[in-house]
Coordinates of C-alpha atoms and ligand atoms in Angstrom, one line a residue:
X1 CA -36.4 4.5 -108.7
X2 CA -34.9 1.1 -106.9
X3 CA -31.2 1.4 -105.7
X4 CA -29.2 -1.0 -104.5
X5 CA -28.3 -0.4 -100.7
X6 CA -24.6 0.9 -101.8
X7 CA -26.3 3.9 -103.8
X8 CA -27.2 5.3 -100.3
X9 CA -24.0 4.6 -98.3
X10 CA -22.3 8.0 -98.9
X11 CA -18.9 8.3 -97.6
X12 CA -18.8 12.1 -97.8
X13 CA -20.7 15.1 -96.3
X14 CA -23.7 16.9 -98.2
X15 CA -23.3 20.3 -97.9
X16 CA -25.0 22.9 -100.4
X17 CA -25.8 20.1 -102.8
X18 CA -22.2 18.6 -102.9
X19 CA -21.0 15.8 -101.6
X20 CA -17.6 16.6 -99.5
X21 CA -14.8 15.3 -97.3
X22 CA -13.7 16.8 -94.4
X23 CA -11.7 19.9 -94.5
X24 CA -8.4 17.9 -92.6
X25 CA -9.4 14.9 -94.9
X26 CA -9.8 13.0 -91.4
X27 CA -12.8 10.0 -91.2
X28 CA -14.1 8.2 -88.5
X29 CA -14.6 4.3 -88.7
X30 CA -18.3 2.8 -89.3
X31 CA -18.5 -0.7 -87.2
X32 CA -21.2 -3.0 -88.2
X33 CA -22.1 -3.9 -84.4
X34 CA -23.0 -7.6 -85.4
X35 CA -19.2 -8.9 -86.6
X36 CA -16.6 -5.8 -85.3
X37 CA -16.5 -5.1 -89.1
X38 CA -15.7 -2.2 -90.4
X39 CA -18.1 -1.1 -92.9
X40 CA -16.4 2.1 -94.3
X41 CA -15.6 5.7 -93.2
X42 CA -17.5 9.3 -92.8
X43 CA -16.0 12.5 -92.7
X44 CA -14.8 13.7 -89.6
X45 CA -16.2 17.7 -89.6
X46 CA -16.3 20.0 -87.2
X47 CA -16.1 23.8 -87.3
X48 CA -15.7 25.2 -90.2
X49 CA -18.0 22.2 -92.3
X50 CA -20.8 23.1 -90.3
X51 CA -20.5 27.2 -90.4
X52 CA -20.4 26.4 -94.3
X53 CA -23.7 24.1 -94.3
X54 CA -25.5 26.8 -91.9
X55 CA -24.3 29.4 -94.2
X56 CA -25.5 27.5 -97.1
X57 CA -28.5 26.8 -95.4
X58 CA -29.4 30.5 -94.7
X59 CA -29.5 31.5 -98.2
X60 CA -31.1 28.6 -99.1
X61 CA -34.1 30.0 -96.4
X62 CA -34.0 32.9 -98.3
X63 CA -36.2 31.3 -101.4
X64 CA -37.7 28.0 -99.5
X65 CA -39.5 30.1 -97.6
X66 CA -41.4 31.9 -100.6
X67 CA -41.9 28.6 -101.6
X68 CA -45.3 27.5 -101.4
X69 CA -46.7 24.9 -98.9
X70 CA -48.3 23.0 -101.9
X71 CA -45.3 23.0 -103.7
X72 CA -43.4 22.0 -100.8
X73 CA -45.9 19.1 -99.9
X74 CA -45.2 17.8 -103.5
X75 CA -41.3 17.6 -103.2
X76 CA -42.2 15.8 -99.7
X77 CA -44.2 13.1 -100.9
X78 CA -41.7 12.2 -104.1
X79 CA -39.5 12.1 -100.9
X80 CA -42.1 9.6 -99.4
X81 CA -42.2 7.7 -102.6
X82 CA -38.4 7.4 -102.4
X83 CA -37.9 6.0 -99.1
X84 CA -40.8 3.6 -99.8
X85 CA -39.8 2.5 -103.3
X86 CA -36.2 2.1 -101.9
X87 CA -37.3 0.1 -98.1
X88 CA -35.5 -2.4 -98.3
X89 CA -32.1 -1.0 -99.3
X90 CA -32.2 1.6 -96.7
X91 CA -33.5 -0.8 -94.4
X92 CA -30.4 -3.1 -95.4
X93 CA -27.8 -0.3 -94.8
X94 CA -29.9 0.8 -91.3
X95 CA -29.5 -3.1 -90.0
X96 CA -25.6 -3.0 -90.9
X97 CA -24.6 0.1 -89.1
X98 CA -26.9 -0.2 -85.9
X99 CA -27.7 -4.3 -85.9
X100 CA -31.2 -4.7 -84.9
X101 CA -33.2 -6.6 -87.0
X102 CA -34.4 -6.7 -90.9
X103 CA -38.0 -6.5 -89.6
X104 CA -37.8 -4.0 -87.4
X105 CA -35.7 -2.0 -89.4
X106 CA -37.6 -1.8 -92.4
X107 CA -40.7 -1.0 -89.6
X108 CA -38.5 2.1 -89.2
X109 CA -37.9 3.4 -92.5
X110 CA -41.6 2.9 -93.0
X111 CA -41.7 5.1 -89.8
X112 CA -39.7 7.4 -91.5
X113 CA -41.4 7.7 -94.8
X114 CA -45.3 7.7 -92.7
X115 CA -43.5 11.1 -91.1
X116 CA -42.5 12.9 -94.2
X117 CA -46.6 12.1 -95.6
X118 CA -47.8 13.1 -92.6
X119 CA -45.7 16.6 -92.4
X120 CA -46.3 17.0 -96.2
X121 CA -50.2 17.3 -95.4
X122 CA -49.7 19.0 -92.1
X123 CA -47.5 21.9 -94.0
X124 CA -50.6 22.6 -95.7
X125 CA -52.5 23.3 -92.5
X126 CA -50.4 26.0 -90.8
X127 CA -53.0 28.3 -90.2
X128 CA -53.3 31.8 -88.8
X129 CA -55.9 33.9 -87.2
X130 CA -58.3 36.8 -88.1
X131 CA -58.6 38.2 -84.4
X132 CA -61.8 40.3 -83.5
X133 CA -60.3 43.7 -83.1
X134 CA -60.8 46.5 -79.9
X135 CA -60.6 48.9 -82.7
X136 CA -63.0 50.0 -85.5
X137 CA -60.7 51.1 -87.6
X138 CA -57.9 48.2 -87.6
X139 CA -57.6 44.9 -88.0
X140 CA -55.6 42.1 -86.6
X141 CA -53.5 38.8 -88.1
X142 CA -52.1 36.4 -86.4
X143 CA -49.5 35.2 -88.7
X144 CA -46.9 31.4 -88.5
X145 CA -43.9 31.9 -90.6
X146 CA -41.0 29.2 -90.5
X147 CA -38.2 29.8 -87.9
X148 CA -35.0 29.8 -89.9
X149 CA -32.3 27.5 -90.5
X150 CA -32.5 24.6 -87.8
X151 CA -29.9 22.5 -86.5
X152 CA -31.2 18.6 -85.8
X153 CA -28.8 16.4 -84.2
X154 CA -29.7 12.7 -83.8
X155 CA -28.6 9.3 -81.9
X156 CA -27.7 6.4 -83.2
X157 CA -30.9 3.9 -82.0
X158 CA -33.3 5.1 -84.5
X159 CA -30.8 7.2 -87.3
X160 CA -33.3 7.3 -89.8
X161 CA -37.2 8.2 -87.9
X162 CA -35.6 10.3 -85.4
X163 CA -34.0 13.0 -88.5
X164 CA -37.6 11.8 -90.7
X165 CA -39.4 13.7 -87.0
X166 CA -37.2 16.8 -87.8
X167 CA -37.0 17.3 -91.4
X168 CA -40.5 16.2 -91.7
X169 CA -42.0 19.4 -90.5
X170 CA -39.3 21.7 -91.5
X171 CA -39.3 21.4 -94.7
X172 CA -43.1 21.5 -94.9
X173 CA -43.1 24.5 -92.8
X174 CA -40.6 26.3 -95.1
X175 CA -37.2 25.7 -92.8
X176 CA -33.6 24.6 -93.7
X177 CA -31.7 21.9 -92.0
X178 CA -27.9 21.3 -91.2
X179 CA -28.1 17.7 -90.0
X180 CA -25.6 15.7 -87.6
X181 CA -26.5 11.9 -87.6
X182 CA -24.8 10.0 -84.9
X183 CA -21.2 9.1 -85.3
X184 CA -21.8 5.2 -84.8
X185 CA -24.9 5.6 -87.4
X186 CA -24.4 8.0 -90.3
X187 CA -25.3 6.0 -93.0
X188 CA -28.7 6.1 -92.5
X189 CA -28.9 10.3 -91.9
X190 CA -26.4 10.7 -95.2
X191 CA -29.2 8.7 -97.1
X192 CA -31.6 11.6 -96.2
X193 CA -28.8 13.5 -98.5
X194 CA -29.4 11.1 -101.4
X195 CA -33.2 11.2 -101.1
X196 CA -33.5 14.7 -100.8
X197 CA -31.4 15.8 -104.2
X198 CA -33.3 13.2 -105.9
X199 CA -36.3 14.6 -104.9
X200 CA -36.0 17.6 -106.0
X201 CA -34.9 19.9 -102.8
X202 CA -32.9 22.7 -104.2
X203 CA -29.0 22.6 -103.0
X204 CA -28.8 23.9 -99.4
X205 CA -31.9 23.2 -98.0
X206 CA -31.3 19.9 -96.3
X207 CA -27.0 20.0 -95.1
X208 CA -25.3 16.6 -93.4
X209 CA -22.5 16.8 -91.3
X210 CA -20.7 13.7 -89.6
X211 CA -18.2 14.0 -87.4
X212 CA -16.6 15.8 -84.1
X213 CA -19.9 15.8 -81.8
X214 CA -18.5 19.0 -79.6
X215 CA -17.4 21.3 -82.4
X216 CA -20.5 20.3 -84.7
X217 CA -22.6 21.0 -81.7
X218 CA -20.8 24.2 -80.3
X219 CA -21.6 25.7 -84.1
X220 CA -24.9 25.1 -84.7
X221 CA -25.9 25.9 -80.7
X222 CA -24.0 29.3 -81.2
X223 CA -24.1 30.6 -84.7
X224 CA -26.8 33.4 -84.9
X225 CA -28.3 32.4 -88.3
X226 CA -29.8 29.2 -86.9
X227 CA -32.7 29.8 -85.1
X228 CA -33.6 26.3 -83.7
X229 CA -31.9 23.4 -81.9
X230 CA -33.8 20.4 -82.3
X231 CA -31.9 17.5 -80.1
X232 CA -32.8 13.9 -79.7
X233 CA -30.3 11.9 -77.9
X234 CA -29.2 11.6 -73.7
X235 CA -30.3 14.1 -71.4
X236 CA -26.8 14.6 -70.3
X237 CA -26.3 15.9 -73.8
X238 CA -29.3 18.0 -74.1
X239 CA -28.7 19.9 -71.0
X240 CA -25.7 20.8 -72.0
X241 CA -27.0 22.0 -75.3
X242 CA -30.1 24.0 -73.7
X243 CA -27.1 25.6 -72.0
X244 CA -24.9 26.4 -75.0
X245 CA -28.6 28.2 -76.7
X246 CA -29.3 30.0 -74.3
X247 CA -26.2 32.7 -75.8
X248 CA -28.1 33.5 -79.0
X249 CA -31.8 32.7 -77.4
X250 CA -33.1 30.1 -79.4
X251 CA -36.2 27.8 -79.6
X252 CA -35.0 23.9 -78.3
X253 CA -36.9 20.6 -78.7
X254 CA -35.7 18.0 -76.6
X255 CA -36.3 14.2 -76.8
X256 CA -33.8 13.0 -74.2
X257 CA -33.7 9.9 -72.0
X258 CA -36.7 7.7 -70.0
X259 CA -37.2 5.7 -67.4
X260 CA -40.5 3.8 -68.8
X261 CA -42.3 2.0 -65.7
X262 CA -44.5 -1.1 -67.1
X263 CA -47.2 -1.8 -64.6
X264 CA -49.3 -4.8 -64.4
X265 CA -51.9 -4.9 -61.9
X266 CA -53.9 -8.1 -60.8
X267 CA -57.1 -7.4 -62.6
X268 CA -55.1 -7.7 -65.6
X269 CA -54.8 -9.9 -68.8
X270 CA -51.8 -11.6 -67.8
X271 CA -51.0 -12.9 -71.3
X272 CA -51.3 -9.5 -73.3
X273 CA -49.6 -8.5 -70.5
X274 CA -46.6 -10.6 -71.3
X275 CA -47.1 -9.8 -74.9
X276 CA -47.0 -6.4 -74.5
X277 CA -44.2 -6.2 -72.0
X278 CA -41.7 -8.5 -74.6
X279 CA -42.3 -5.6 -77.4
X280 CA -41.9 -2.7 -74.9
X281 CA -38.8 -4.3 -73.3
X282 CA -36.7 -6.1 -76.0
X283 CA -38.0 -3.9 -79.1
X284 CA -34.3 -2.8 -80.6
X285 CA -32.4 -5.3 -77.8
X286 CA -34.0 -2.8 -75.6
X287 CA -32.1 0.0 -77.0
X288 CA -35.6 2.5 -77.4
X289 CA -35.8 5.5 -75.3
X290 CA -39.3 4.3 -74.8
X291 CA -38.3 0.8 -73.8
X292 CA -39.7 -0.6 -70.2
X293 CA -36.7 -0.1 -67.6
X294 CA -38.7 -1.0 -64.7
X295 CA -41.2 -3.8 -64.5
X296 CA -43.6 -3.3 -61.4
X297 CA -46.4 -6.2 -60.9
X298 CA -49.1 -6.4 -58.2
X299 CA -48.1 -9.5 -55.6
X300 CA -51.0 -11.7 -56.2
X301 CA -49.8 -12.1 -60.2
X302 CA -46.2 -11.8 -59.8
X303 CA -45.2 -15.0 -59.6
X304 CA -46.6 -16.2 -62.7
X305 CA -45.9 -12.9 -64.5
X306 CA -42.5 -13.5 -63.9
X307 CA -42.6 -17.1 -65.1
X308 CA -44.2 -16.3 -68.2
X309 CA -42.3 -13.1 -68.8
X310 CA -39.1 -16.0 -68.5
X311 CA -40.5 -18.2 -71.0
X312 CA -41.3 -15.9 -73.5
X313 CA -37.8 -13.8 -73.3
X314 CA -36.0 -17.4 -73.7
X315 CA -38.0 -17.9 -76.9
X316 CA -36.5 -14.9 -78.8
X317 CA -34.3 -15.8 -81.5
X318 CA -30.8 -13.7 -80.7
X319 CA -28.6 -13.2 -83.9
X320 CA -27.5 -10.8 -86.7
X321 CA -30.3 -8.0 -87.6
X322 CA -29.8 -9.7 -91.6
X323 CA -30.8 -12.8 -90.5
X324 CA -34.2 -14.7 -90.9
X325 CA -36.4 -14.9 -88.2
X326 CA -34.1 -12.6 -85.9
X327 CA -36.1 -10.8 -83.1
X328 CA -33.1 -9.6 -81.2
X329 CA -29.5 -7.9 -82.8
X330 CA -26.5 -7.1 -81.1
X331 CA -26.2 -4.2 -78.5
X332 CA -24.5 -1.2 -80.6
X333 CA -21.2 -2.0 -78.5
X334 CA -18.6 -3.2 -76.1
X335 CA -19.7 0.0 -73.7
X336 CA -23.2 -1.1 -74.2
X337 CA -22.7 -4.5 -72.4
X338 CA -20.4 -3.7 -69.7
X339 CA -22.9 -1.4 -68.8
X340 CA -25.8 -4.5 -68.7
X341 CA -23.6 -6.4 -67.2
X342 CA -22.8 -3.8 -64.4
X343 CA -26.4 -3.8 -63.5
X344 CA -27.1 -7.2 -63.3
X345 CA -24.2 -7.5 -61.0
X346 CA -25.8 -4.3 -58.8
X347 CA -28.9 -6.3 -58.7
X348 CA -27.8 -10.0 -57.9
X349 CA -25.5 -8.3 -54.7
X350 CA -28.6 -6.8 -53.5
X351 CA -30.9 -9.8 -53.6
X352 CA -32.4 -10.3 -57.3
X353 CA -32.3 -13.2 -58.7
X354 CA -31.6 -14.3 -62.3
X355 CA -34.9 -16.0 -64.3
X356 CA -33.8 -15.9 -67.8
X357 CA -30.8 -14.9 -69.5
X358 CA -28.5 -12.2 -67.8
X359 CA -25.2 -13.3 -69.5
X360 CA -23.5 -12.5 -72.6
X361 CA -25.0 -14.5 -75.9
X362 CA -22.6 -17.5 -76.9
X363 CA -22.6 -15.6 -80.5
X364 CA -19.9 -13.2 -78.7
X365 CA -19.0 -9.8 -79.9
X366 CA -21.7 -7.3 -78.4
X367 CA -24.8 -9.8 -78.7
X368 CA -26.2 -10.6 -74.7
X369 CA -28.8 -12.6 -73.7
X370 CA -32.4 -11.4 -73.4
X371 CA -32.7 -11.2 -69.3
X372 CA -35.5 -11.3 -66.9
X373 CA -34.3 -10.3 -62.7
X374 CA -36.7 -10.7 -60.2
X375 CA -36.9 -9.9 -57.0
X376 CA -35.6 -6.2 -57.8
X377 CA -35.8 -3.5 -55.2
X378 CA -35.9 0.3 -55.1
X379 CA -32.0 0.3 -54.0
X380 CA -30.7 -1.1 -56.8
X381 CA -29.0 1.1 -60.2
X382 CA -31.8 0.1 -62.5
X383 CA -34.7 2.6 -60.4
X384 CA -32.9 5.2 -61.7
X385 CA -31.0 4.5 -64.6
X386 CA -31.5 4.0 -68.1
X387 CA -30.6 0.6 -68.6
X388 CA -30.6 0.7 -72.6
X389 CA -30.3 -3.1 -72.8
X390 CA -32.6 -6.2 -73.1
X391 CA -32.8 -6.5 -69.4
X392 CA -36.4 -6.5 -67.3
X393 CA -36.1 -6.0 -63.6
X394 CA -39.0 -6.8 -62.3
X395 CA -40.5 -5.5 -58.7
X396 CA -43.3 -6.3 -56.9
X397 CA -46.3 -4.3 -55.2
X398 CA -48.8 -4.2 -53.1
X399 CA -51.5 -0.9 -53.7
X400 CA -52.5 1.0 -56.6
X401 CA -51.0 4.0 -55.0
X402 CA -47.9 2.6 -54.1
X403 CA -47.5 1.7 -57.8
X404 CA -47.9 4.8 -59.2
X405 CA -45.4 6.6 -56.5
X406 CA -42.9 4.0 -57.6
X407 CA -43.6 4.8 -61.3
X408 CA -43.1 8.8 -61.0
X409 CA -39.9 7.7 -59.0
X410 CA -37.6 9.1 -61.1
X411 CA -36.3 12.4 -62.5
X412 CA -37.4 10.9 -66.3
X413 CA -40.6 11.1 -67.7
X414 CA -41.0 9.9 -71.2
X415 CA -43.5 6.8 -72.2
X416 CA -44.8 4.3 -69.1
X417 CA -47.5 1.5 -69.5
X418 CA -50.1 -0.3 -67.9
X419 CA -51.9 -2.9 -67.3
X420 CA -55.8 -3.1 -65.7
X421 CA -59.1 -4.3 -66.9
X422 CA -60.6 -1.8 -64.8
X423 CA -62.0 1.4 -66.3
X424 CA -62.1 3.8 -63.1
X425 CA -58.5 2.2 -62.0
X426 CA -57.6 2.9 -66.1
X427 CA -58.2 6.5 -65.6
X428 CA -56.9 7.0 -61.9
X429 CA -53.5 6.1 -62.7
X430 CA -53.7 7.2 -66.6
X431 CA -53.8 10.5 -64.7
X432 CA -51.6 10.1 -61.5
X433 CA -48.6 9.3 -63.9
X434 CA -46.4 11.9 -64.7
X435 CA -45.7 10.9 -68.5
X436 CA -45.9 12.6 -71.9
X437 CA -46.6 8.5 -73.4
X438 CA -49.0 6.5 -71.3
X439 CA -50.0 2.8 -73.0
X440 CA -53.0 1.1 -71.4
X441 CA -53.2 -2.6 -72.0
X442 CA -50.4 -1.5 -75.2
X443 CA -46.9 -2.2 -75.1
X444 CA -45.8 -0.3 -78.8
X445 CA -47.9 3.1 -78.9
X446 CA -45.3 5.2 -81.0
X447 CA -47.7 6.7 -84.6
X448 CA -47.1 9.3 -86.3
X449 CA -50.6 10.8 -85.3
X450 CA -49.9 11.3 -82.0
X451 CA -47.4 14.1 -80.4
X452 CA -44.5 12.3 -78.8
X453 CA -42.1 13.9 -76.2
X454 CA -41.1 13.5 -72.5
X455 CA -41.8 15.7 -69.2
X456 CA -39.9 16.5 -66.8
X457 CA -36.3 15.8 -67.7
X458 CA -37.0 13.4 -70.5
X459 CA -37.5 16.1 -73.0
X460 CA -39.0 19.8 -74.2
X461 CA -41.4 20.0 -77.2
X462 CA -43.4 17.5 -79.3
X463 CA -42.9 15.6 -82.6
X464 CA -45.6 13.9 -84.6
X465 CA -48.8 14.9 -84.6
X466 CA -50.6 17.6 -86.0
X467 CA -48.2 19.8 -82.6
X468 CA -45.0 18.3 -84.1
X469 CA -45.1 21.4 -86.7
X470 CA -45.5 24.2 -84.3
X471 CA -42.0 24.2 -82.9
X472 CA -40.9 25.2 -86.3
X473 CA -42.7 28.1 -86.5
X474 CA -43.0 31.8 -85.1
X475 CA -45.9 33.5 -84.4
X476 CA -46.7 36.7 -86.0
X477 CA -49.2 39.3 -84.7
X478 CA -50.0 42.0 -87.1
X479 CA -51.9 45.4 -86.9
X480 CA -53.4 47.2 -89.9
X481 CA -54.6 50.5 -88.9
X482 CA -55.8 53.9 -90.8
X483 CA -58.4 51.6 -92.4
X484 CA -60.9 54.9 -92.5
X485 CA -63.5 52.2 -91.2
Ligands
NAP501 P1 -26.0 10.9 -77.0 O1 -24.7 10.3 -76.6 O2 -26.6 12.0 -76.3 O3 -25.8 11.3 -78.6 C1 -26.8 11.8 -79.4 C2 -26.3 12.7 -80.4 O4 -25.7 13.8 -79.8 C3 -25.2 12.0 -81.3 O5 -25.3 12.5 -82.6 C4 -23.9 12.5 -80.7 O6 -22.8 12.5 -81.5 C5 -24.3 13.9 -80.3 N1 -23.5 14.5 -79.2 C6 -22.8 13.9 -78.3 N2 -22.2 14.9 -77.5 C7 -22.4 16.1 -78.1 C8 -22.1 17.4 -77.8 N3 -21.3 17.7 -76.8 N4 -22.6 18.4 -78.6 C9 -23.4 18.1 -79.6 N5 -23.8 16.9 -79.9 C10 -23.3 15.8 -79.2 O7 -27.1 9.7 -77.1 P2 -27.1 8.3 -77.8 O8 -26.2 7.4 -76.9 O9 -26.7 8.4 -79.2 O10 -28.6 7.9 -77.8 C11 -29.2 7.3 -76.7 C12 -30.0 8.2 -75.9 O11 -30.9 8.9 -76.7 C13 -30.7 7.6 -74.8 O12 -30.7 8.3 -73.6 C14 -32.2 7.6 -75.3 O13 -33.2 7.5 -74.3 C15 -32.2 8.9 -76.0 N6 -33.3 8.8 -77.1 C16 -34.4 9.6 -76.8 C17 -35.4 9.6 -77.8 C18 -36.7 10.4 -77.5 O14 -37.4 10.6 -78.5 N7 -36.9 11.0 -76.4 C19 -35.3 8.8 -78.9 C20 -34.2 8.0 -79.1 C21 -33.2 8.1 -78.1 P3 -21.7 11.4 -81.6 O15 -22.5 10.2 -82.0 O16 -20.8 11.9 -82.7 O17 -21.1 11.2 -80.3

């Protein structure tokens, strides 16, 4: 059924089918980044909320799990047909909490609904084994049975896809969720709330908590009834909650933070090349975990990379996500610019230079112009930091190999790109990068086909993808003896 955008900003919590305030009847502020408004209020949770949604969530598990995966696939695709029927409100309400644009918002909650589809299929397909046995006389299963109770805690620069990744395949795998949507964001993960009853989910088996990160966290890390953390946020934060697991031992997926290298080598297309690096950079005002952070380009095209790069970043239309023709929102806040601005200043005192942009946007409030640096070097913050802003830094390079040993540079390893129109060069550095996301010749690669996660300290785990499921469930060997065989 259509709804207006209000029908899916809940001010309250949804915890075993009812919608609640806080215990302390505290709230926290929702900002709509484009104008400092303030939008409404959430409930500000912590403890004892979230032992009462797990709790609710357990004995919902209880009967979910006997539930079967056709009849489970059916509740997820009236979930589907929600979201889709309702795109444009939820895209609406997405665009006034976070700011990016109408466009690319309602690109997301298409995202989101492609996700629960996709999982409502896959849930079908959790298959087992029949394992040729040693013995005569016995016989061996290899069983998947859901996990438990999970707890799914999400950021605030994709608040409706990233939960969509998680409750996706655990409710088609028989799980129950207790949700925390990002503090800044919770519109968009208490909508999941609203779709979910009107689908049909029986009370308890999707839970949504807003409110104190730390005490939200510490619960769902450490309460023994839930048997799986699924975190997508910093990798500051998910170390710290690997570390708070590890007490009651259970499974983690990770999607934490990048350092996406964009490469461009001479032999390249430079013009696809530029196309391709303006959707990986300033997608979300560059707010994307995937997002490029470093641009490195081979010396005999850099000049006139950088030139069109310039051009092209000048040419994006800055202003509020709501309004036409948009391309590039406000950063989510005050924080959020300092820190671009910090950067830019690293640079320019080590020798970059400024091509396009690199100063706040005459709009004010958090919106900043979309920037190009040349000129940077190895020494300066942006190597090795996440720069989660529309700024490209952009270096220069001589060799193939030196490329790809400035590329793995870094401690991250999430998505990284590049550009050749040579086949054996295409699969040399394809497999000399140390990514779990490699674009060739592609700037936007993210579908929900495909298994998306991060080496090294970008992240644990996939989501998407027929893999996305399998973190959600246990494995089961079983031997049936005394058959008299
Ligand atoms: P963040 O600060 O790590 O927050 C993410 C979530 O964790 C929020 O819900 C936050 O709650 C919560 N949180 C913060 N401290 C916590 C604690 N001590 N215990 C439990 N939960 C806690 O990250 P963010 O700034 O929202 O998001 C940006 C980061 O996410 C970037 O690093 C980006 O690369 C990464 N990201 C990764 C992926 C991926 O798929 N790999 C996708 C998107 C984003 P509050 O909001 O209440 O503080």
């Amino acid at each position: 059924m259509l709804q207006k955008t209000s029908h899916f900003m809940r001010q309250a919590n949804f915890i075993d089918g009812a919608w609640v305030k806080a215990d302390s009847g505290q709230t926290i502020d929702v900002v709509n980044p484009a104008n400092g408004q303030t939008i409404g209020t959430v409930p500000r949770a912590g403890t004892a909320e979230t032992r009462r949604a797990i709790e609710a969530a357990d004995v919902a598990f209880r009967s979910w799990k006997r539930t079967s995966a056709d009849h489970r696939a059916k509740l997820l695709r009236k979930l589907h047909d929600a979201i889709m029927d309702n795109q444009d409100a939820l895209a609406e309400l997405l665009v006034m909490e976070q700011g990016k644009s109408l466009a690319e918002a309602k690109g997301e909650v298409g995202m989101s609904a492609a996700y629960i589809l996709w999982y409502a299929e896959e849930g079908r397909r959790v298959y087992g084994d029949v394992v040729p046995s040693p013995w005569a006389d016995r016989r061996i299963l290899v069983t998947k049975e859901p996990v438990g109770v999970i707890g799914a805690i999400t950021p605030w620069n994709f608040p409706s896809s990233m939960l969509a990744r998680k409750l996706g395949p655990a409710l088609a795998s028989g799980c129950t969720a207790v949700a925390k949507p990002a503090s800044q964001t919770p519109y968009s993960g208490l909508a999941w709330g609203v779709l979910c009853e009107e689908a049909g989910f029986p009370k308890g088996v999707v839970n949504i908590v807003t409110g104190a990160a730390s005490e939200i966290g510490d619960e769902l890390c450490e309460n023994p009834l839930v048997r799986k953390i699924t975190f997508t946020g910093s990798t500051e934060v998910g170390k710290t909650l690997i570390k708070k697991t590890a007490g009651t031992v259970k499974k983690v997926s990770m999607e934490l933070g990048g350092n996406a290298p964009f490469i461009v080598f001479d032999d390249a297309d430079i013009d696809r090349a530029v196309e391709g690096a303006i959707a990986a950079k300033y997608r979300n005002s560059g707010q994307t975990c995937v997002c490029t952070n470093r641009f490195f380009v081979q010396a005999g095209i850099y000049d006139t990379f950088v030139e069109k790069l310039s051009a092209a970043a000048e040419k994006l239309k800055v202003g509020s996500g709501l309004e036409e023709g948009t391309q590039q929102g406000p950063l989510i806040d005050e924080k959020a610019i300092e820190k671009v601005e910090e950067l830019i200043a690293d640079a320019t005192s080590k020798g970059a230079k400024v091509t396009a942009g690199g100063a706040r946007h005459p709009l004010g409030g958090s919106f900043f112009q979309p920037t190009v640096i040349s000129n940077a070097t190895p020494d300066m913050r942006f190597m090795q930091e996440e720069i989660f802003g529309p700024v490209a830094p952009v270096f220069r390079f001589e060799t193939e190999e030196e490329a790809i040993n400035l590329a793995n540079d870094t401690v991250f390893g999430l998505a990284c790109y590049f550009y050749t129109g040579d086949l054996g060069r295409a699969f040399r550095v394809m497999e000399g990068l140390k990514y779990g996301l490699v674009g060739v010749n592609e700037g936007i690669i993210t579908t929900v086909e495909a298994p998306f996660g991060g080496l090294k300290e970008s992240g644990l785990g996939k989501e998407g993808g027929h893999q996305g499921i399998e973190d959600y469930l246990d494995t089961k060997y079983v031997c049936i003896g005394g058959l008299g065989l």
